[in-house]
PDB file of C-alpha atoms in Angstrom:
ATOM      1  CA  MET A   1      96.915 114.441  91.914  1.00 94.00           C
ATOM      2  CA  TYR A   2      95.525 110.893  92.755  1.00 96.00           C
ATOM      3  CA  LYS A   3      93.008 109.270  91.071  1.00 96.00           C
ATOM      4  CA  LEU A   4      91.534 105.403  91.686  1.00 96.00           C
ATOM      5  CA  ALA A   5      90.591 102.807  89.291  1.00 95.00           C
ATOM      6  CA  ARG A   6      89.929  99.245  89.228  1.00 95.00           C
ATOM      7  CA  ILE A   7      92.435  97.163  87.823  1.00 95.00           C
ATOM      8  CA  TYR A   8      89.837  95.199  85.849  1.00 93.00           C
ATOM      9  CA  ASP A   9      88.355  98.428  84.161  1.00 90.00           C
ATOM     10  CA  LYS A  10      88.942  98.845  80.542  1.00 83.00           C
ATOM     11  CA  HIS A  11      89.075 102.584  80.813  1.00 79.00           C
ATOM     12  CA  ASN A  12      91.210 103.754  83.623  1.00 78.00           C
ATOM     13  CA  PRO A  13      92.405 107.501  83.865  1.00 84.00           C
ATOM     14  CA  ASN A  14      95.816 108.484  82.570  1.00 90.00           C
ATOM     15  CA  GLY A  15      98.693 108.672  84.533  1.00 94.00           C
ATOM     16  CA  LYS A  16     101.189 106.805  86.266  1.00 95.00           C
ATOM     17  CA  ARG A  17      99.570 103.368  87.046  1.00 96.00           C
ATOM     18  CA  VAL A  18     100.426 102.068  90.696  1.00 97.00           C
ATOM     19  CA  LEU A  19      99.117  98.782  91.769  1.00 97.00           C
ATOM     20  CA  VAL A  20      98.576  99.280  95.510  1.00 98.00           C
ATOM     21  CA  ASP A  21      97.314  95.654  96.649  1.00 97.00           C
ATOM     22  CA  ARG A  22      99.351  93.273  98.652  1.00 95.00           C
ATOM     23  CA  VAL A  23      98.141  90.355  96.422  1.00 94.00           C
ATOM     24  CA  TRP A  24      98.349  90.030  92.832  1.00 96.00           C
ATOM     25  CA  PRO A  25      95.053  90.512  91.232  1.00 95.00           C
ATOM     26  CA  ARG A  26      93.497  87.494  89.966  1.00 94.00           C
ATOM     27  CA  GLY A  27      93.004  86.892  86.177  1.00 94.00           C
ATOM     28  CA  ILE A  28      95.524  89.682  85.339  1.00 94.00           C
ATOM     29  CA  SER A  29      98.599  89.301  83.396  1.00 93.00           C
ATOM     30  CA  LYS A  30     101.451  91.580  84.153  1.00 90.00           C
ATOM     31  CA  GLU A  31     101.306  92.320  80.654  1.00 90.00           C
ATOM     32  CA  ASP A  32      97.528  93.363  80.739  1.00 88.00           C
ATOM     33  CA  ALA A  33      98.222  95.276  83.843  1.00 91.00           C
ATOM     34  CA  LYS A  34     100.580  97.969  82.052  1.00 91.00           C
ATOM     35  CA  LEU A  35     101.999  99.091  85.381  1.00 94.00           C
ATOM     36  CA  ASP A  36     104.337 101.599  86.203  1.00 95.00           C
ATOM     37  CA  GLU A  37     104.933 100.280  89.584  1.00 96.00           C
ATOM     38  CA  TRP A  38     103.622  97.756  92.187  1.00 97.00           C
ATOM     39  CA  LEU A  39     103.889  99.446  95.707  1.00 96.00           C
ATOM     40  CA  LYS A  40     102.471  96.240  97.804  1.00 95.00           C
ATOM     41  CA  ASP A  41     103.960  97.261 100.844  1.00 96.00           C
ATOM     42  CA  VAL A  42     101.685 100.535 100.924  1.00 97.00           C
ATOM     43  CA  ALA A  43      98.589  98.088 100.989  1.00 97.00           C
ATOM     44  CA  PRO A  44      97.091  96.935 104.393  1.00 97.00           C
ATOM     45  CA  SER A  45      98.741  94.288 106.372  1.00 96.00           C
ATOM     46  CA  THR A  46      97.856  90.733 105.735  1.00 95.00           C
ATOM     47  CA  GLU A  47      96.546  90.521 109.150  1.00 97.00           C
ATOM     48  CA  LEU A  48      94.560  93.518 108.823  1.00 97.00           C
ATOM     49  CA  ARG A  49      93.349  92.575 105.134  1.00 95.00           C
ATOM     50  CA  LYS A  50      92.039  89.290 106.538  1.00 96.00           C
ATOM     51  CA  TRP A  51      90.297  91.005 109.239  1.00 97.00           C
ATOM     52  CA  PHE A  52      88.581  93.064 107.144  1.00 97.00           C
ATOM     53  CA  ASN A  53      87.565  90.738 104.461  1.00 94.00           C
ATOM     54  CA  HIS A  54      85.593  93.678 102.723  1.00 92.00           C
ATOM     55  CA  ASP A  55      82.858  93.760 105.112  1.00 96.00           C
ATOM     56  CA  PRO A  56      81.167  97.124 104.891  1.00 96.00           C
ATOM     57  CA  ASP A  57      80.161  96.813 108.347  1.00 97.00           C
ATOM     58  CA  LYS A  58      83.847  96.912 109.236  1.00 97.00           C
ATOM     59  CA  PHE A  59      84.838  99.710 107.110  1.00 97.00           C
ATOM     60  CA  SER A  60      84.957 102.286 109.834  1.00 97.00           C
ATOM     61  CA  GLU A  61      87.023 100.467 112.102  1.00 98.00           C
ATOM     62  CA  PHE A  62      89.189  99.194 108.910  1.00 98.00           C
ATOM     63  CA  LYS A  63      89.727 102.764 108.205  1.00 97.00           C
ATOM     64  CA  LYS A  64      91.156 103.980 111.381  1.00 97.00           C
ATOM     65  CA  LYS A  65      93.339 100.912 111.680  1.00 98.00           C
ATOM     66  CA  TYR A  66      94.898 101.289 107.840  1.00 98.00           C
ATOM     67  CA  ARG A  67      95.264 104.918 108.683  1.00 97.00           C
ATOM     68  CA  GLU A  68      97.296 104.125 111.719  1.00 97.00           C
ATOM     69  CA  GLU A  69      99.734 101.508 109.643  1.00 97.00           C
ATOM     70  CA  LEU A  70     100.036 104.174 106.843  1.00 97.00           C
ATOM     71  CA  ARG A  71     101.414 106.515 109.397  1.00 95.00           C
ATOM     72  CA  ASN A  72     104.326 104.053 110.263  1.00 90.00           C
ATOM     73  CA  ASN A  73     104.551 103.122 106.413  1.00 94.00           C
ATOM     74  CA  GLU A  74     107.857 103.940 104.416  1.00 91.00           C
ATOM     75  CA  ALA A  75     106.078 103.062 101.153  1.00 92.00           C
ATOM     76  CA  VAL A  76     103.815 106.002 101.316  1.00 95.00           C
ATOM     77  CA  GLN A  77     106.555 108.533 100.887  1.00 94.00           C
ATOM     78  CA  ALA A  78     107.271 106.829  97.213  1.00 92.00           C
ATOM     79  CA  LEU A  79     103.838 107.670  96.450  1.00 94.00           C
ATOM     80  CA  LYS A  80     104.207 111.432  97.761  1.00 94.00           C
ATOM     81  CA  ASP A  81     107.195 111.531  95.744  1.00 94.00           C
ATOM     82  CA  MET A  82     105.655 110.630  92.237  1.00 94.00           C
ATOM     83  CA  LYS A  83     105.155 113.775  90.027  1.00 94.00           C
ATOM     84  CA  GLY A  84     101.862 114.096  87.911  1.00 95.00           C
ATOM     85  CA  THR A  85      98.964 112.143  88.182  1.00 96.00           C
ATOM     86  CA  VAL A  86      98.973 109.028  89.768  1.00 97.00           C
ATOM     87  CA  VAL A  87      96.388 106.325  89.239  1.00 96.00           C
ATOM     88  CA  LEU A  88      96.293 104.153  92.401  1.00 97.00           C
ATOM     89  CA  LEU A  89      94.735 100.777  91.130  1.00 97.00           C
ATOM     90  CA  TYR A  90      93.367  98.054  93.166  1.00 96.00           C
ATOM     91  CA  GLY A  91      91.367  94.897  92.551  1.00 95.00           C
ATOM     92  CA  ALA A  92      88.517  95.191  95.018  1.00 94.00           C
ATOM     93  CA  LYS A  93      85.104  94.753  93.599  1.00 94.00           C
ATOM     94  CA  ASP A  94      83.512  97.070  96.216  1.00 95.00           C
ATOM     95  CA  GLU A  95      84.228 100.760  95.065  1.00 93.00           C
ATOM     96  CA  VAL A  96      82.946 102.343  98.115  1.00 95.00           C
ATOM     97  CA  HIS A  97      84.761 100.101 100.781  1.00 96.00           C
ATOM     98  CA  ASN A  98      88.170  99.335  99.953  1.00 96.00           C
ATOM     99  CA  HIS A  99      91.997 100.116 101.070  1.00 97.00           C
ATOM    100  CA  ALA A 100      92.488 102.437  97.965  1.00 97.00           C
ATOM    101  CA  ILE A 101      90.120 104.911  99.009  1.00 97.00           C
ATOM    102  CA  VAL A 102      91.474 105.233 102.460  1.00 98.00           C
ATOM    103  CA  LEU A 103      95.044 105.543 101.086  1.00 98.00           C
ATOM    104  CA  LYS A 104      93.839 108.295  98.403  1.00 97.00           C
ATOM    105  CA  GLU A 105      92.456 110.232 101.177  1.00 97.00           C
ATOM    106  CA  PHE A 106      95.312 109.951 103.373  1.00 97.00           C
ATOM    107  CA  LEU A 107      97.927 110.849 100.426  1.00 97.00           C
ATOM    108  CA  GLU A 108      95.808 114.046 100.000  1.00 95.00           C
ATOM    109  CA  GLU A 109      95.680 115.480 103.475  1.00 91.00           C
TER     110      GLU A 109
END
């Protein structure tokens, strides 16, 4: 089972904590993050991330492009192989238009 949570939130769901951002979140120490794993290779490519720039108007197109990247991404298998509840942690402020939502949908198909 996969759950989503912002890494900045004080109360995150229980489970294996996996950061799925390519860039380390600002203002969070490695100690405070309490991560089990950081899978930066499962995040959108730098080029795609910069193009999207968290613009809600681009989300539909971003979703298509990111899903295409995920189809050819070997790091996805590491997430699929994890047992129990996996908490996909991300740093984006927008809780509706971000890559972690797309990743969770992809993993659950």
